[in-house]
CSV table of N, CA and C in Angstrom, one decimal:
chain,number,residue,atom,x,y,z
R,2,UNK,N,-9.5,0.5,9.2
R,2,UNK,CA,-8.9,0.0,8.0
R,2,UNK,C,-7.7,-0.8,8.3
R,3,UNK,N,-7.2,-1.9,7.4
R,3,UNK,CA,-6.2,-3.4,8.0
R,3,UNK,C,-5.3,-1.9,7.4
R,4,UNK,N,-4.2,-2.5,7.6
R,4,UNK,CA,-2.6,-1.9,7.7
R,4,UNK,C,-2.2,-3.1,6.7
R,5,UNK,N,-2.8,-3.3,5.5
R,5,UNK,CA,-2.3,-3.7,3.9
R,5,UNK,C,-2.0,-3.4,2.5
R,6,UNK,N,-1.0,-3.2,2.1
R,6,UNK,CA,-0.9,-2.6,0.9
R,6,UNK,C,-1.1,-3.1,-0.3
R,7,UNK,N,-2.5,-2.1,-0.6
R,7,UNK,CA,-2.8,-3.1,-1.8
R,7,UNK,C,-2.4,-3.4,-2.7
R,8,UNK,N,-1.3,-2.8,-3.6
R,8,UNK,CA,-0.7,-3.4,-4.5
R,8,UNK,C,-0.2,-4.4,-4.0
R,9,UNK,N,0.7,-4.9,-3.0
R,9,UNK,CA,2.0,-5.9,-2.7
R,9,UNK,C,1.3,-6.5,-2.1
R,10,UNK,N,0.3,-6.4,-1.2
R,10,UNK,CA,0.3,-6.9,0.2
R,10,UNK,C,0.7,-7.2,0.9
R,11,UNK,N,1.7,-7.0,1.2
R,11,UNK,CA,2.4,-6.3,2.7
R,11,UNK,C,1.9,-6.4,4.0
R,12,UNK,N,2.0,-7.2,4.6
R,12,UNK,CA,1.2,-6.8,5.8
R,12,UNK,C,1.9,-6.7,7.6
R,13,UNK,N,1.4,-5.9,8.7
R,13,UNK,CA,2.4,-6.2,9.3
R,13,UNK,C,3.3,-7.5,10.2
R,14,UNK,N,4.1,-7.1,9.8
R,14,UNK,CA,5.1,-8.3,10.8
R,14,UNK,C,5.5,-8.2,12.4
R,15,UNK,N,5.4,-9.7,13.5
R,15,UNK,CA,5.5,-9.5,14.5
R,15,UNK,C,6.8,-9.9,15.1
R,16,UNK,N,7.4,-9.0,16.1
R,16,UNK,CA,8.8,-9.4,16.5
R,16,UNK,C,8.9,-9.3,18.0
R,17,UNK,N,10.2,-9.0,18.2
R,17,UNK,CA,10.6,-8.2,20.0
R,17,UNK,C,10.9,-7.3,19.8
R,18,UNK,N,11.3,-6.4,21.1
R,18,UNK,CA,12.4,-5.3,21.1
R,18,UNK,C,12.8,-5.8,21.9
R,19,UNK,N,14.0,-6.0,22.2
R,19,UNK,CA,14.9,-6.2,22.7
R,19,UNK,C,15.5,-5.3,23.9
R,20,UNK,N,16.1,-5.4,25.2
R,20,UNK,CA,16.6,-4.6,25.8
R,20,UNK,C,18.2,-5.1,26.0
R,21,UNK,N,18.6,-3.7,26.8
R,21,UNK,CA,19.7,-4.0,27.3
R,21,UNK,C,20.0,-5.2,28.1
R,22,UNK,N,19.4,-5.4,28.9
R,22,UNK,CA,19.4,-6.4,29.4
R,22,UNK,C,18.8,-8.0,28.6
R,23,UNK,N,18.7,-8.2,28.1
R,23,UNK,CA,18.0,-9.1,26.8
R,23,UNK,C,16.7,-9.5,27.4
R,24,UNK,N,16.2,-8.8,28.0
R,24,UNK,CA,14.4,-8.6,28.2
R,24,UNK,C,13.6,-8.7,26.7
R,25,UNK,N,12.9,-9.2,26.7
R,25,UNK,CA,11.9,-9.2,25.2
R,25,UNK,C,10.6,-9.2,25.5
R,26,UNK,N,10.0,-7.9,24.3
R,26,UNK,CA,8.2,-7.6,24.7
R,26,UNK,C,7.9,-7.4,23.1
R,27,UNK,N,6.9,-7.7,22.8
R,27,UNK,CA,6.2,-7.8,21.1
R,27,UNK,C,5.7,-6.6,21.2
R,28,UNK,N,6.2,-6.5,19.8
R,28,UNK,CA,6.1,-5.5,18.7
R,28,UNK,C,5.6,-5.9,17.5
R,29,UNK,N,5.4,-4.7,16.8
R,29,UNK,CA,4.8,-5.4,15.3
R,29,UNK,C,5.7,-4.0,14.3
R,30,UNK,N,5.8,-4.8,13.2
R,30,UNK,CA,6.6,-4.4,12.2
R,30,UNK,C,5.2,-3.2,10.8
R,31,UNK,N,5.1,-2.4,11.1
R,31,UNK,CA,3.8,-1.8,10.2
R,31,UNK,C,4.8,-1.3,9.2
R,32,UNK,N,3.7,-2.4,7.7
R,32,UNK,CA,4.5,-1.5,6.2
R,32,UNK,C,4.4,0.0,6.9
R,33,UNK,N,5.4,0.7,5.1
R,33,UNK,CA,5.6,1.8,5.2
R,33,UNK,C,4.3,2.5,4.2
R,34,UNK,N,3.1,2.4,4.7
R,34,UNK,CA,1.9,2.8,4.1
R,34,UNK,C,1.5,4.2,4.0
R,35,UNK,N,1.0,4.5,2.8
R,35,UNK,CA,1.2,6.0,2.2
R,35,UNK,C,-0.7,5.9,1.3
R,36,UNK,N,-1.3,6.8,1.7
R,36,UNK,CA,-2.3,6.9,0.4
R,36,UNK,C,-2.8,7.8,-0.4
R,37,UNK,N,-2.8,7.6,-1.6
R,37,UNK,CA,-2.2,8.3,-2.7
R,37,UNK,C,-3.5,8.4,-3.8
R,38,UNK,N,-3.3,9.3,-4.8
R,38,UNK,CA,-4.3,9.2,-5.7
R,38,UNK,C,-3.8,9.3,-6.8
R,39,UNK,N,-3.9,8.2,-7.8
R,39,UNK,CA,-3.7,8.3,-9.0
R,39,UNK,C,-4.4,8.4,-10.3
R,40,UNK,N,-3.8,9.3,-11.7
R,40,UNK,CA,-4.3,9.6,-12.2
R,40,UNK,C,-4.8,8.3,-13.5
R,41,UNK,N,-5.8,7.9,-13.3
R,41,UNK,CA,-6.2,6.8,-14.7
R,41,UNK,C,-6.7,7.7,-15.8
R,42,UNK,N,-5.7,7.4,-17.2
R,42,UNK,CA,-5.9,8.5,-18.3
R,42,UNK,C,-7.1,7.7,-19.2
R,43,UNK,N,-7.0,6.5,-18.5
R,43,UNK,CA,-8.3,5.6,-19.6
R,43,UNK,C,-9.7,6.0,-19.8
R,44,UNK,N,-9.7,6.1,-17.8
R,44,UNK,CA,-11.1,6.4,-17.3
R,44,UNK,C,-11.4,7.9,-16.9
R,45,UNK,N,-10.3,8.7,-17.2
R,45,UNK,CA,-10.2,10.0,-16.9
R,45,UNK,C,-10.8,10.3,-15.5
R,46,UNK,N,-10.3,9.5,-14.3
R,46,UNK,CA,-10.6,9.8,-13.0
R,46,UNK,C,-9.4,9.7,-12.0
R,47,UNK,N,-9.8,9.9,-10.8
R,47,UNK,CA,-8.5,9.9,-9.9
R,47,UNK,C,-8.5,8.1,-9.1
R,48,UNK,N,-8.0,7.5,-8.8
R,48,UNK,CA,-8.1,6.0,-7.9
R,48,UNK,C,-7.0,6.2,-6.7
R,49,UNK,N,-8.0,6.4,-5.6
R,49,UNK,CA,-7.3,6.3,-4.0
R,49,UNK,C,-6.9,4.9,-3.9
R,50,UNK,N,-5.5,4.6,-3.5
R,50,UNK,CA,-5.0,3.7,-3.2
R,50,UNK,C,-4.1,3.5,-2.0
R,51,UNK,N,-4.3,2.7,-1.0
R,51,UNK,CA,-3.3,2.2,-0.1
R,51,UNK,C,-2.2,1.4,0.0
R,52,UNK,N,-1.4,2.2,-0.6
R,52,UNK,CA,0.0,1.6,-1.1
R,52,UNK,C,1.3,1.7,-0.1
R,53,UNK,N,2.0,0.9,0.1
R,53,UNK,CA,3.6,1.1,0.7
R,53,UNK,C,4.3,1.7,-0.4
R,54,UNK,N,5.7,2.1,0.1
R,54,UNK,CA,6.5,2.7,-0.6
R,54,UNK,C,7.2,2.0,-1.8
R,55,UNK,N,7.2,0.3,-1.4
R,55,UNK,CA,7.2,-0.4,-2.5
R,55,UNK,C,6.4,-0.7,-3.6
R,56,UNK,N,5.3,-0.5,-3.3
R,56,UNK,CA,4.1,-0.6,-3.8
R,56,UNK,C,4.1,0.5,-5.3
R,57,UNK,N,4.7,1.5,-4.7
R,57,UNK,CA,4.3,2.6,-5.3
R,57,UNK,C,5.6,3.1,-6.1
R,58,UNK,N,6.8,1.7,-6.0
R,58,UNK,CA,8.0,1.9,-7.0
R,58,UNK,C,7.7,0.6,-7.5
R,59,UNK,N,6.8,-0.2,-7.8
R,59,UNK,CA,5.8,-0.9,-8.4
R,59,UNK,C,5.2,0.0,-9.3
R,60,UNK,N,4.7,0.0,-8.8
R,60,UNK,CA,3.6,1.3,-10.1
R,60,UNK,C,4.7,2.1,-11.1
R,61,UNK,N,5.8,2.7,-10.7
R,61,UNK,CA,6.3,3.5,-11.5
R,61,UNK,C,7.1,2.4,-12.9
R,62,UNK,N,7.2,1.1,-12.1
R,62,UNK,CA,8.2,0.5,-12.9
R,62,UNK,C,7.0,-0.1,-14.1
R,63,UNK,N,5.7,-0.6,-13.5
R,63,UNK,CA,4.7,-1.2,-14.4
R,63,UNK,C,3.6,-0.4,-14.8
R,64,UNK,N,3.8,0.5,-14.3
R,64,UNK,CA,2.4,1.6,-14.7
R,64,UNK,C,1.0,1.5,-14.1
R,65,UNK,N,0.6,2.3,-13.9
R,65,UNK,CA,-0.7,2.3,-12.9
R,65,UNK,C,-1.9,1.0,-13.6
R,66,UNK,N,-1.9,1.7,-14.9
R,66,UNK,CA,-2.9,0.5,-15.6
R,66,UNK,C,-3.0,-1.1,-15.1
R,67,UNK,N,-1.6,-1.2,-15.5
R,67,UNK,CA,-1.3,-2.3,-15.2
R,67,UNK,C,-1.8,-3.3,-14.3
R,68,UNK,N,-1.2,-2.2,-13.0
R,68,UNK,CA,-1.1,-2.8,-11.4
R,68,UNK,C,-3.0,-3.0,-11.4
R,69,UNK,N,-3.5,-1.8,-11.6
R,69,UNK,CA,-5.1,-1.9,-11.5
R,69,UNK,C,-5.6,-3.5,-12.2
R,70,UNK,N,-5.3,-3.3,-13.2
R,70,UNK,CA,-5.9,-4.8,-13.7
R,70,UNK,C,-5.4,-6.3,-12.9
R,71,UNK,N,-4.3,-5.9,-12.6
R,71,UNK,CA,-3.8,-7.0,-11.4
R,71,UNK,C,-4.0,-7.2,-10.5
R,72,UNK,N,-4.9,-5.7,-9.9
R,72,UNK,CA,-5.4,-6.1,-8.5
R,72,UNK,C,-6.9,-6.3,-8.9
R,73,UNK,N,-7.5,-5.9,-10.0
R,73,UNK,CA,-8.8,-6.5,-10.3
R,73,UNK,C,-9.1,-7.7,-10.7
R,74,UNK,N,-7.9,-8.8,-11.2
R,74,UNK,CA,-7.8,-9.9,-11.7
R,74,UNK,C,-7.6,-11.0,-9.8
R,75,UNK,N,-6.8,-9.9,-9.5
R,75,UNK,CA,-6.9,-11.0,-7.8
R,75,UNK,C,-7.9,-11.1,-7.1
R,76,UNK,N,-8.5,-10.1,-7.1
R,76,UNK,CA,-9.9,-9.7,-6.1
R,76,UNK,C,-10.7,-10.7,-6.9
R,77,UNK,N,-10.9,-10.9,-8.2
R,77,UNK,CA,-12.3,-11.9,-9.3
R,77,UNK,C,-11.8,-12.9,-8.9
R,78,UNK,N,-10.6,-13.6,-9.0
R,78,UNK,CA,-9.8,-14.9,-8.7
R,78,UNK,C,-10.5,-15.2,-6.9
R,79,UNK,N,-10.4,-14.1,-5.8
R,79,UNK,CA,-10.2,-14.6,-4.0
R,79,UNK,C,-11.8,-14.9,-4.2
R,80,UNK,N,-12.5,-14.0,-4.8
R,80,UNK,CA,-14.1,-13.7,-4.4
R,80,UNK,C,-15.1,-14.2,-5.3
């Protein structure tokens, strides 16, 4: 499974680490991905979602409903 958060999409970012000596070797940046289940009072079921931590202070701010129909409106819009 990708390492993307589906509300935000988030995905990971690539960098260095860095040494003491200023040696540099890649790395990658992985959201802070969490998966969760939320309760939909519409459809009276639970929806597993792969969300970051932003993702999921998204949801509290716009409500689950919401976010669902936004990510159902993007997926009809890519596909």
């Amino acid at each position: 499974m990708s390492r993307v958060c589906q509300v935000t999409g988030k995905r990971p970012l690539v960098g260095h680490n860095v040494s003491h000596a200023n040696n540099k070797t890649k790395r990658r940046f992985s959201p802070n991905l969490q998966e969760h289940r939320f309760w939909i009072e519409s459809e009276g079921r639970y929806v597993k979602l792969r969300v970051s931590a932003k993702g999921m202070r998204t949801i509290d701010k716009k409500g689950i409903e919401q976010v669902l129909k936004d990510i159902r409106a993007r997926e009809k819009s890519e596909g």
